[in-house]
Amino acid sequence: MAGPTSWRHLGIRLMVNDGNYNFTLRPVGKTWVQVVLAILLALVPLVMGTVCCVLFVRFFYKIKFNEVGIKEKAGLLPFSQAKIPDRKALRRSVVNLFTHTTKHVLPATQQNRLSMALAAETGSPERRTVLIATMEYEIQDWDIKIKIGGLGVMASLMGKNLGHQNLIWVVPCIGGIDYPIDRVAQPMDIYVMGNSYRVEVQYHTLRNITFVLLDAPVFRKQTKAEPYPPRMDDLDSAVYYSVWNSCISESLKRFTVDLYHINDYHGAIAPLHLLPRTIPVCLSLHNAEFQGLWPLRTVEEFDEICEVYDLDQDVVRDYVQYGQVFNLLHAGASYLRKHQKGFGAAGVSKKYGKRSFARYPILWGLSNVGSLPNPDPTDTGDWDKKLLSKEGVIVDDAIEKERGELRVAAQKWAGLKIDPTAELFVFVGRWSQQKGIDLIGDIFFSVLEKNPKVQLICVGPIIDLYGKFAAVKLEKMMKMYPGRVYSKPEFTALPPCIFSGAEFSLIPSRDEPFGLVAVEFGRKGALGIGARVGGLGNMPGWWYTVESPTTKHLINQFKAAIHAALTTSTETRAMMRARSRLQRFPVAQWIEDLEILQSKSIRVHERVIERQRERSRFLNSGRESPAPSIAPATTATSSAFNTAPNSMPNSRATSAAPSRAPSPSSEAIVPGSQGQMSLGKLLGPSNPAAIPASARRGRSRSNSRTRLGRRSNSSLREAANAPPSSSRSRLGKRSDSSLRGTVEAAAAKNNRVSVVPEGNEDLANVAQMIPPTLPPTQERDDSPHSDTPNTPRRGAFPPRFPQLDPVNDTSSPNTPVAPGFPPLERSETPLSVHSVAAEQKPFNLQRVNPHFTDNKEIYYRAFQFRMESINSKNSEDQLCIEEYLVESEKEWFNRFHHVKMGKSAPRSRSAARSRSATPASSFRIPWGRTSQDIPSPSPRADDPQSPSITGEFLLDDDYKPPTGIRRLLQKKIGDWQLYCFILAFGQIIAANSYQITLLTGQNGQSGSQLYIIASIYLAASAIWWVLFRLIRQVYLLSVPFIIYGLAFFLVGMGPYASDLAKRGWIYNVATAFYAAASASGSLFFALNFGEEGGSPAQSWVFRACVIQGSQQLYVAALWYWGSTLTASSNAGLPSSVLLTSSPKVTAITTPVAVFLWAISAILFFGLPKYYRQDPGKIPSFYGALFRRKIVIWFFIVVVVQNYWLAAPYGRNWRYLWSSIHAPKWGIVILLLIFFVGVWAAMLAVLGGLSKQHSWILPIFAIGLGAPRWTQMLWGISGIGLYVPWGSPAFGAILGRALWLWLGVLDAVQGVGFGIILLQTLTRWHVCFTLLFAQVLGSLATIAARASAPDKTGPGTVFPNFALGVEMGLRRHWFWVALGFQMVVPVGFFWFFRKAQLFKA
């Protein structure tokens, strides 16, 4: 009987009367229940996924209309609520000061805290000495100011408002500035590549600040406009930052410093030079996107960077190295983690600290990143800690009327049409991708067209290609809308009317740590319109959220904010301006928060030191002759390394020798990132690569980076001729005798001391060159000339030390020295990149990776030509700046790939288009001038515009392209290199923890066999991770195919066994080999596409969908194979005639094994260099990873899903091939329809939406709920076994179609969860997370087979509702399992929102 007699029923129950042996057939099951359930299962997940995406847009794509301004201004710590007393109140309490003996720790009470502040004000012994080191600085009395960004503003603020502290301010002398001569100090001897070099030093005291000015050619190379090296990954920058940090560490040795306040990455490794001594530090993150990165891919690179930075290799591994990267900012984070329990890092706004902690993996080792919100430097009034009330704010009509006059003045300045009622938009800032200048260029064609009263002013310097191309658009905009647009892409002094006359200030930043420009404009009347990122959004204005980094999303959000601003009434705007003028970002609050941060940092540091001492005493307590395991503290009275002349004795305890156990690490690439795992940038903040070539050509050739391998022997001397004492054979192995001797400090008259190094009394004259004791604040206040320092001698500093030279032991009468210092021999070779490079063969640091800078201006000229057809529509689409640059970069890297393969670079399509329609004379067009005005310059050999291929792509002159198999595997098929297909194949054939049951047989085998296979899979997962840490990736990706081949080879040998028992053991061993190899599937997922660097989200969506769909087809084919063998066995065929018992199987499996072994060999010999790097190290890897809540939740999900769904997994797949009515070819067609056709359609839709909404696939996957659970409910509960809809064959096909549809949704959810990991973790973290999840999944599978309610069948977990809805709903295990499955997407949504790496 094929089925029930009526279509209304789903089955037949056989009723037997055991009394008379009669039986009856009773129809059971209700078809309508099956129909309703099938419709719900088919539609509810899809509808819920769609609704979830719509709700996400509705709730999170909002324009925050901030009418009031800041609503909460909490301090650094919640208990920071004490009001700062005025100076008179402090002095009235001076009598209570000097009984205070607590050292620099966070006071326990408000009274103690006030006493501490009073101590600082009156110059008591409690006055704190803080060292800061910045390349942006201000020396007021010398009228020297170096400032290009927010760090310069804050540095100036610290100098002017921290009068209660002694500041030691280390600054470099840059080129183009004439520094007066004050007090020349003893030069600093700095080691680079094992050679000692000299940096000239002078001190200058201004009020409470002692400036330590450093002078050397390596510093003089920078300029006021570019105080930072342009790159952060080459030899030039490595030498610069090495000398800079070494000089900071020498300053820390010379002065008694209570705390070193690090600002960004620049000086983060200076404390490492003091080890084992440690000092308290704070780390302020002004822009964590820049981190200072150099590659550590090989042993040679590792040795080289250690020698350049003069750091011991163990120190680099423990503090600096992060994966295959030498990361300066990570050094600061590691220092805090090791010596301050992770405390001391703070972002410059409340939101920026949290986002930095979530976004940058190098900070994950910290306990947290706090906030030290920047103040408004002009807000120096008293702070009453009261927020601005909505009530009581009155619009000043006089100010509002005056705004029209100010707007007219601004229009006159910019040459715009005079209209006091115009809607004037202003953008002032750096023209870069970070500041979003390209978004203004994209959307304002439309804004100007739709709003005739809108005017636009854009002023600022070009920083990168985004700014350069935006300038082209804005120049075109000026021509299309004369009198309404003014664009000036350069540094410009702005009159006050620009700030006060503008109606709106545009701040569309992609990342903004604080956003001082919003405060500056807002307090002068210009309301902000911009992104709600970092510190933005506190001032009244219109602030849009950033939920996706894609340009289309940013454009739509920015346009919506502008529309909301233009439609706001003038009365509302006036009230918003009135509130803006009253907004407070007080300096007083910042000082209080800074005091808390510094005090607690000191306290935590001292606690760590005390614990180390207690541990040392405990370990040494049982020894007869204990040897000190902790380095003795070096106090200020006994060492010249930490003593400033005539400064106070150091009241701090110094540190013990830190424990440096190596930790795991590696490099990883995150989708959408800049390439390296730390997510930092390799180009410096003042990178000139995108500046027009015409401007670059006028620069001195000394400022250009030396091409490797092209040093002039006539201008460079070998350092090998230097005496052996001037160099070290190995870094970190200098004997203690080579260090300076002990220095005794003695008080002298006039606040001066004599510093006489032991064994070198000739330095006794040094007293006259040493700065006096930092003057107390009280004395300065009482002096009528307290702000006027001793007038220094005007002249170029240093007066007699023009070079930074190696120090030799022999004397030279021709070497000028400062008075009071012994003459030291100098080499004739000055310290520069040229001289360092002359010491040996070309450096690995000179082999930098190329970046797309369009230095030939091919794409720039093409973009200029396309401006002829621009309009308000295509400006946001075809001519969108970022999309154009992304496509140009992709094309450029394709050309670069051709060159690396040894081919000639193909001509750019953009170049071809521009060449065909643009005269050659327009190759470079300066701003505001036509090509006819500028003659075309002739190319130079060293000009970046030279046609040299190596000049464009930074390839070595001796570069050799890959050959043979390696070249073949790097051949591109579409956007994928050939090796990517092979690695994807390795992922496809790997079984996961769910599919372990697949390896144990079609009908399932005993529990013991499952336990063995799962245990093998578990152990193999752990072994693969250990190998990942120890060996190169090329071995990891080659060995699994050897093991796969062994598995197939053993299957082919089974028929030759003498009996069934031996044959069974052969198959068991083959299964074990396959399980061990399958455990490597996560490696193939995490390590594929390694040569690419960062990729946009839609690329990863496409790749993941393609691979996942292919894997589903492979698994379906395996289950078909198993069902065929099972059917033959059930048909009564003897085992001898089965295919697995026939020698025919050998003819099938042996070629497969050979094929897999061949793939292994191809990968081993053909994978590119990326996979041949030495494994890296990541300190505190496990602790940092397990602090990521998204990772913990992923592990919980793996356990939950494996426990409830792994046991019936095989039974679920058996449903697909179990029908006796549906033909096998029909099911194959269904498979192709769903996992090729439907899958491709799903891929197209989600991939297209991902171009604007990078979160779309994860959120859609979360909204699907539990598609795997619903698939199992249909497949194993019995409700889908018979579908009476038409003929039996048609019903069987429909049932399988629904099952496959749910399988597609389940696969989509799996891809979505994988994308969540890719968008919240790095490659290294993803690899460990997946492998550890395999371990947990195996354990859960074993536990499920032993104890789950559905361990041997559906049980009460999956009831058959067709037999009774009420009966199914009464099953408590049904609700328990369903509840566990539904909590999975809820948790993913909660943690994904907080853990996205790209979310602003």
Coordinates of N, CA and C in Angstrom, one line a residue, residues 81-219:
Q81 N 33.4 63.3 41.3 CA 32.3 64.3 41.4 C 32.8 65.5 42.3
A82 N 34.0 65.5 42.7 CA 34.5 66.6 43.5 C 34.7 67.9 42.7
K83 N 34.2 69.0 43.2 CA 34.4 70.2 42.5 C 35.8 70.8 42.8
I84 N 36.5 71.2 41.7 CA 37.8 71.8 41.8 C 37.8 73.1 42.5
P85 N 38.4 73.3 43.6 CA 38.4 74.6 44.3 C 39.2 75.6 43.6
D86 N 38.9 76.9 43.8 CA 39.7 77.9 43.2 C 41.1 78.0 43.9
R87 N 42.0 78.8 43.3 CA 43.3 78.8 43.8 C 43.4 79.4 45.2
K88 N 42.5 80.4 45.5 CA 42.6 81.0 46.8 C 42.1 80.0 47.9
A89 N 41.1 79.2 47.6 CA 40.7 78.2 48.5 C 41.8 77.2 48.8
L90 N 42.5 76.9 47.8 CA 43.6 75.9 47.9 C 44.7 76.5 48.9
R91 N 45.0 77.8 48.7 CA 46.1 78.4 49.5 C 45.6 78.6 50.9
R92 N 44.3 78.8 51.1 CA 43.9 79.0 52.5 C 44.1 77.7 53.3
S93 N 44.2 76.6 52.6 CA 44.4 75.3 53.3 C 45.8 74.8 53.3
V94 N 46.7 75.7 53.0 CA 48.1 75.3 52.8 C 48.7 74.8 54.1
V95 N 48.2 75.2 55.3 CA 48.7 74.8 56.5 C 48.5 73.3 56.7
N96 N 47.5 72.7 56.0 CA 47.3 71.3 56.2 C 48.1 70.4 55.2
L97 N 48.9 71.0 54.4 CA 49.5 70.3 53.3 C 50.6 69.4 53.8
F98 N 51.5 69.9 54.6 CA 52.8 69.3 54.7 C 52.8 68.1 55.7
T99 N 51.7 67.9 56.3 CA 51.5 66.6 57.0 C 51.1 65.5 56.2
H100 N 50.9 65.7 54.9 CA 50.4 64.7 54.0 C 51.6 63.9 53.5
T101 N 51.7 62.6 53.8 CA 52.8 61.8 53.4 C 52.5 60.8 52.4
T102 N 51.3 60.6 52.0 CA 51.0 59.6 51.0 C 51.6 59.9 49.7
K103 N 52.2 58.9 49.1 CA 52.9 59.1 47.8 C 51.9 59.2 46.7
H104 N 52.4 59.2 45.5 CA 51.5 59.6 44.4 C 50.5 58.4 44.1
V105 N 49.5 58.4 44.8 CA 48.4 57.4 44.6 C 47.1 58.2 44.6
L106 N 46.1 57.5 44.2 CA 44.7 58.1 44.1 C 44.2 58.2 45.5
P107 N 43.9 59.4 46.0 CA 43.5 59.6 47.4 C 42.1 58.9 47.6
A108 N 41.9 58.6 48.8 CA 40.7 57.8 49.1 C 39.5 58.7 49.4
T109 N 39.8 60.0 49.8 CA 38.7 60.9 50.1 C 38.8 62.1 49.4
Q110 N 37.7 62.9 49.4 CA 37.7 64.2 48.7 C 38.7 65.1 49.3
Q111 N 38.8 65.1 50.6 CA 39.8 66.0 51.3 C 41.2 65.7 50.9
N112 N 41.5 64.4 50.8 CA 42.9 64.1 50.4 C 43.1 64.5 48.9
R113 N 42.1 64.4 48.1 CA 42.2 64.7 46.7 C 42.4 66.2 46.6
L114 N 41.7 67.0 47.4 CA 41.9 68.5 47.4 C 43.3 68.8 47.9
S115 N 43.7 68.1 48.9 CA 45.1 68.4 49.4 C 46.1 68.1 48.3
M116 N 45.9 67.0 47.6 CA 46.8 66.7 46.5 C 46.9 67.9 45.5
A117 N 45.7 68.4 45.1 CA 45.7 69.5 44.2 C 46.4 70.7 44.8
L118 N 46.2 71.0 46.0 CA 46.8 72.1 46.7 C 48.4 71.9 46.7
A119 N 48.8 70.7 47.0 CA 50.2 70.4 46.9 C 50.8 70.7 45.6
A120 N 50.1 70.4 44.6 CA 50.6 70.6 43.2 C 50.7 72.1 43.0
E121 N 49.7 72.9 43.4 CA 49.7 74.3 43.2 C 50.8 75.1 43.9
T122 N 51.1 74.6 45.1 CA 52.0 75.4 45.9 C 53.5 74.9 45.8
G123 N 53.7 73.9 45.0 CA 55.1 73.5 44.8 C 55.6 72.6 45.9
S124 N 54.8 71.9 46.6 CA 55.3 71.0 47.7 C 56.0 69.8 47.1
P125 N 56.6 69.0 48.0 CA 57.2 67.7 47.5 C 56.3 66.8 46.8
E126 N 55.0 67.0 46.9 CA 54.0 66.2 46.2 C 53.8 66.6 44.8
R127 N 54.5 67.6 44.3 CA 54.3 68.1 43.0 C 54.8 67.0 42.0
R128 N 53.9 66.6 41.1 CA 54.2 65.5 40.2 C 55.0 66.0 39.0
T129 N 55.9 65.1 38.6 CA 56.7 65.4 37.4 C 56.3 64.4 36.3
V130 N 55.8 64.9 35.2 CA 55.3 64.1 34.1 C 56.1 64.4 32.8
L131 N 56.5 63.4 32.1 CA 57.2 63.5 30.9 C 56.3 63.2 29.7
I132 N 56.2 64.1 28.7 CA 55.5 63.9 27.5 C 56.5 64.1 26.3
A133 N 56.2 63.5 25.2 CA 57.0 63.6 24.0 C 56.1 63.7 22.8
T134 N 56.2 64.8 22.1 CA 55.3 64.9 20.9 C 56.1 65.6 19.8
M135 N 55.7 65.3 18.6 CA 56.3 66.0 17.4 C 55.5 67.2 17.0
E136 N 54.4 67.4 17.6 CA 53.6 68.6 17.5 C 53.7 69.3 18.8
Y137 N 54.2 70.6 18.8 CA 54.4 71.3 20.1 C 54.4 72.8 19.9
E138 N 54.4 73.5 21.0 CA 54.4 74.9 21.0 C 55.3 75.4 22.1
I139 N 56.3 76.3 21.6 CA 57.2 77.0 22.6 C 56.8 78.4 22.5
Q140 N 56.0 78.9 23.4 CA 55.4 80.2 23.3 C 56.4 81.3 23.2
D141 N 57.4 81.3 24.1 CA 58.3 82.5 24.2 C 59.2 82.5 23.0
W142 N 59.4 81.4 22.3 CA 60.2 81.4 21.0 C 59.3 81.5 19.8
D143 N 58.0 81.6 20.0 CA 57.1 81.7 18.9 C 57.3 80.6 17.9
I144 N 57.4 79.4 18.4 CA 57.5 78.2 17.6 C 56.3 77.3 17.8
K145 N 55.6 77.0 16.8 CA 54.3 76.2 16.9 C 54.3 75.2 15.8
I146 N 54.3 73.9 16.1 CA 54.2 72.8 15.1 C 52.8 72.2 15.4
K147 N 51.9 72.3 14.5 CA 50.5 71.7 14.7 C 49.9 71.4 13.4
I148 N 49.5 70.2 13.2 CA 48.7 69.8 12.0 C 47.4 69.1 12.4
G149 N 47.2 68.8 13.6 CA 46.0 68.0 14.0 C 45.6 68.2 15.4
G150 N 44.7 67.3 15.9 CA 44.2 67.4 17.3 C 45.3 67.1 18.3
L151 N 46.3 66.3 18.0 CA 47.4 66.1 19.0 C 48.2 67.3 19.2
G152 N 48.4 68.1 18.2 CA 49.0 69.4 18.4 C 48.2 70.3 19.3
V153 N 46.9 70.4 19.1 CA 46.1 71.2 20.0 C 46.1 70.7 21.4
M154 N 46.1 69.4 21.6 CA 46.2 68.9 23.0 C 47.5 69.1 23.6
A155 N 48.6 69.0 22.8 CA 49.9 69.2 23.4 C 50.0 70.7 23.8
S156 N 49.5 71.6 23.0 CA 49.6 73.0 23.4 C 48.7 73.2 24.7
L157 N 47.6 72.5 24.8 CA 46.7 72.7 25.9 C 47.4 72.2 27.2
M158 N 48.2 71.1 27.1 CA 48.9 70.6 28.3 C 49.9 71.6 28.7
G159 N 50.6 72.2 27.8 CA 51.6 73.1 28.1 C 51.1 74.4 28.8
K160 N 49.9 74.8 28.5 CA 49.3 76.0 29.0 C 48.5 75.8 30.3
N161 N 48.0 74.6 30.5 CA 47.0 74.4 31.6 C 47.4 73.4 32.7
L162 N 48.6 72.8 32.6 CA 49.0 71.9 33.6 C 50.1 72.5 34.5
G163 N 49.8 73.8 34.9 CA 50.8 74.5 35.7 C 51.0 73.8 37.1
H164 N 50.1 72.9 37.5 CA 50.3 72.3 38.8 C 51.2 71.1 38.7
Q165 N 51.8 70.8 37.5 CA 52.7 69.7 37.4 C 54.0 70.2 36.8
N166 N 55.1 69.5 37.1 CA 56.3 69.7 36.4 C 56.3 68.9 35.1
L167 N 56.4 69.6 34.0 CA 56.4 68.9 32.7 C 57.8 68.8 32.1
I168 N 58.2 67.7 31.7 CA 59.4 67.5 30.9 C 58.9 67.2 29.5
W169 N 59.2 68.1 28.6 CA 58.6 68.0 27.2 C 59.7 67.7 26.2
V170 N 59.7 66.5 25.7 CA 60.7 66.1 24.7 C 60.2 66.4 23.3
V171 N 60.9 67.2 22.5 CA 60.5 67.6 21.2 C 61.7 67.5 20.2
P172 N 61.4 67.3 19.0 CA 62.5 67.2 18.0 C 62.6 68.6 17.3
C173 N 63.8 68.9 16.9 CA 64.0 70.1 16.1 C 63.9 69.8 14.6
I174 N 62.9 70.4 13.9 CA 62.6 70.1 12.6 C 63.2 71.1 11.6
G175 N 63.2 70.7 10.3 CA 63.9 71.6 9.3 C 63.0 72.8 9.1
G176 N 63.8 73.9 8.7 CA 63.1 75.1 8.3 C 62.8 76.1 9.4
I177 N 63.2 75.7 10.7 CA 63.0 76.6 11.8 C 64.3 76.9 12.5
D178 N 64.5 78.2 12.8 CA 65.7 78.7 13.5 C 65.4 78.6 15.0
Y179 N 66.1 77.7 15.7 CA 65.9 77.5 17.1 C 67.0 78.3 17.9
P180 N 66.6 79.1 18.8 CA 67.6 79.8 19.7 C 68.4 78.8 20.5
I181 N 69.5 79.3 21.0 CA 70.4 78.5 21.9 C 70.1 78.9 23.3
D182 N 69.7 77.9 24.1 CA 69.5 78.1 25.5 C 70.6 77.4 26.3
R183 N 70.3 76.3 27.0 CA 71.3 75.6 27.8 C 71.6 74.3 27.1
V184 N 72.8 74.2 26.4 CA 73.2 73.0 25.7 C 73.6 71.9 26.8
A185 N 73.0 70.8 26.6 CA 73.2 69.7 27.5 C 74.0 68.6 26.9
Q186 N 74.3 67.6 27.8 CA 75.2 66.5 27.3 C 74.5 65.8 26.2
P187 N 75.1 65.5 25.1 CA 74.5 64.8 24.0 C 74.0 63.4 24.4
M188 N 73.1 62.9 23.6 CA 72.6 61.5 23.9 C 73.3 60.6 22.9
D189 N 73.8 59.5 23.4 CA 74.4 58.4 22.6 C 73.3 57.4 22.3
I190 N 72.9 57.3 21.0 CA 71.8 56.4 20.5 C 72.4 55.3 19.7
Y191 N 71.9 54.1 19.9 CA 72.4 52.9 19.2 C 71.4 52.6 18.1
V192 N 71.9 52.5 16.8 CA 71.1 52.0 15.7 C 72.0 51.0 14.9
M193 N 71.5 49.8 14.7 CA 72.2 48.8 14.0 C 73.5 48.5 14.7
G194 N 73.5 48.6 16.1 CA 74.7 48.2 16.8 C 75.8 49.3 16.9
N195 N 75.6 50.4 16.2 CA 76.5 51.5 16.2 C 76.0 52.7 17.1
S196 N 76.9 53.4 17.7 CA 76.5 54.5 18.6 C 76.6 55.8 17.8
Y197 N 75.5 56.6 17.9 CA 75.4 57.8 17.3 C 75.0 58.9 18.3
R198 N 75.3 60.1 18.0 CA 75.1 61.2 18.9 C 73.9 62.1 18.5
V199 N 73.1 62.5 19.4 CA 72.0 63.4 19.2 C 72.3 64.6 20.1
E200 N 72.3 65.8 19.5 CA 72.6 67.0 20.3 C 71.3 67.4 21.1
V201 N 71.5 67.9 22.3 CA 70.4 68.2 23.2 C 70.6 69.6 23.8
Q202 N 69.6 70.3 24.0 CA 69.6 71.5 24.8 C 68.3 71.6 25.6
Y203 N 68.3 72.3 26.7 CA 67.2 72.4 27.6 C 66.7 73.9 27.5
H204 N 65.4 74.0 27.6 CA 64.8 75.4 27.7 C 63.7 75.3 28.7
T205 N 63.7 76.2 29.6 CA 62.7 76.2 30.7 C 61.7 77.4 30.5
L206 N 60.4 77.1 30.5 CA 59.4 78.1 30.4 C 58.3 77.8 31.4
R207 N 58.2 78.6 32.4 CA 57.3 78.4 33.5 C 57.6 77.0 34.2
N208 N 56.6 76.1 34.2 CA 56.8 74.8 34.8 C 57.3 73.8 33.8
I209 N 57.6 74.2 32.6 CA 57.9 73.2 31.5 C 59.5 73.3 31.2
T210 N 60.1 72.1 31.2 CA 61.4 72.0 30.7 C 61.4 71.3 29.4
F211 N 61.7 72.0 28.3 CA 61.8 71.5 27.0 C 63.1 70.8 26.8
V212 N 63.1 69.6 26.3 CA 64.3 68.8 25.9 C 64.3 68.8 24.4
L213 N 65.1 69.6 23.8 CA 65.1 69.8 22.3 C 66.2 68.9 21.7
L214 N 65.8 68.0 20.8 CA 66.7 67.0 20.2 C 67.0 67.5 18.8
D215 N 68.3 67.4 18.4 CA 68.7 67.9 17.1 C 69.5 66.8 16.4
A216 N 69.1 66.4 15.3 CA 69.9 65.5 14.4 C 69.3 65.6 13.0
P217 N 70.1 65.2 12.0 CA 69.6 65.2 10.6 C 68.3 64.4 10.4
V218 N 68.2 63.3 11.2 CA 67.0 62.4 11.0 C 65.8 63.2 11.4
F219 N 65.9 64.1 12.4 CA 64.7 65.0 12.8 C 64.6 66.2 11.8

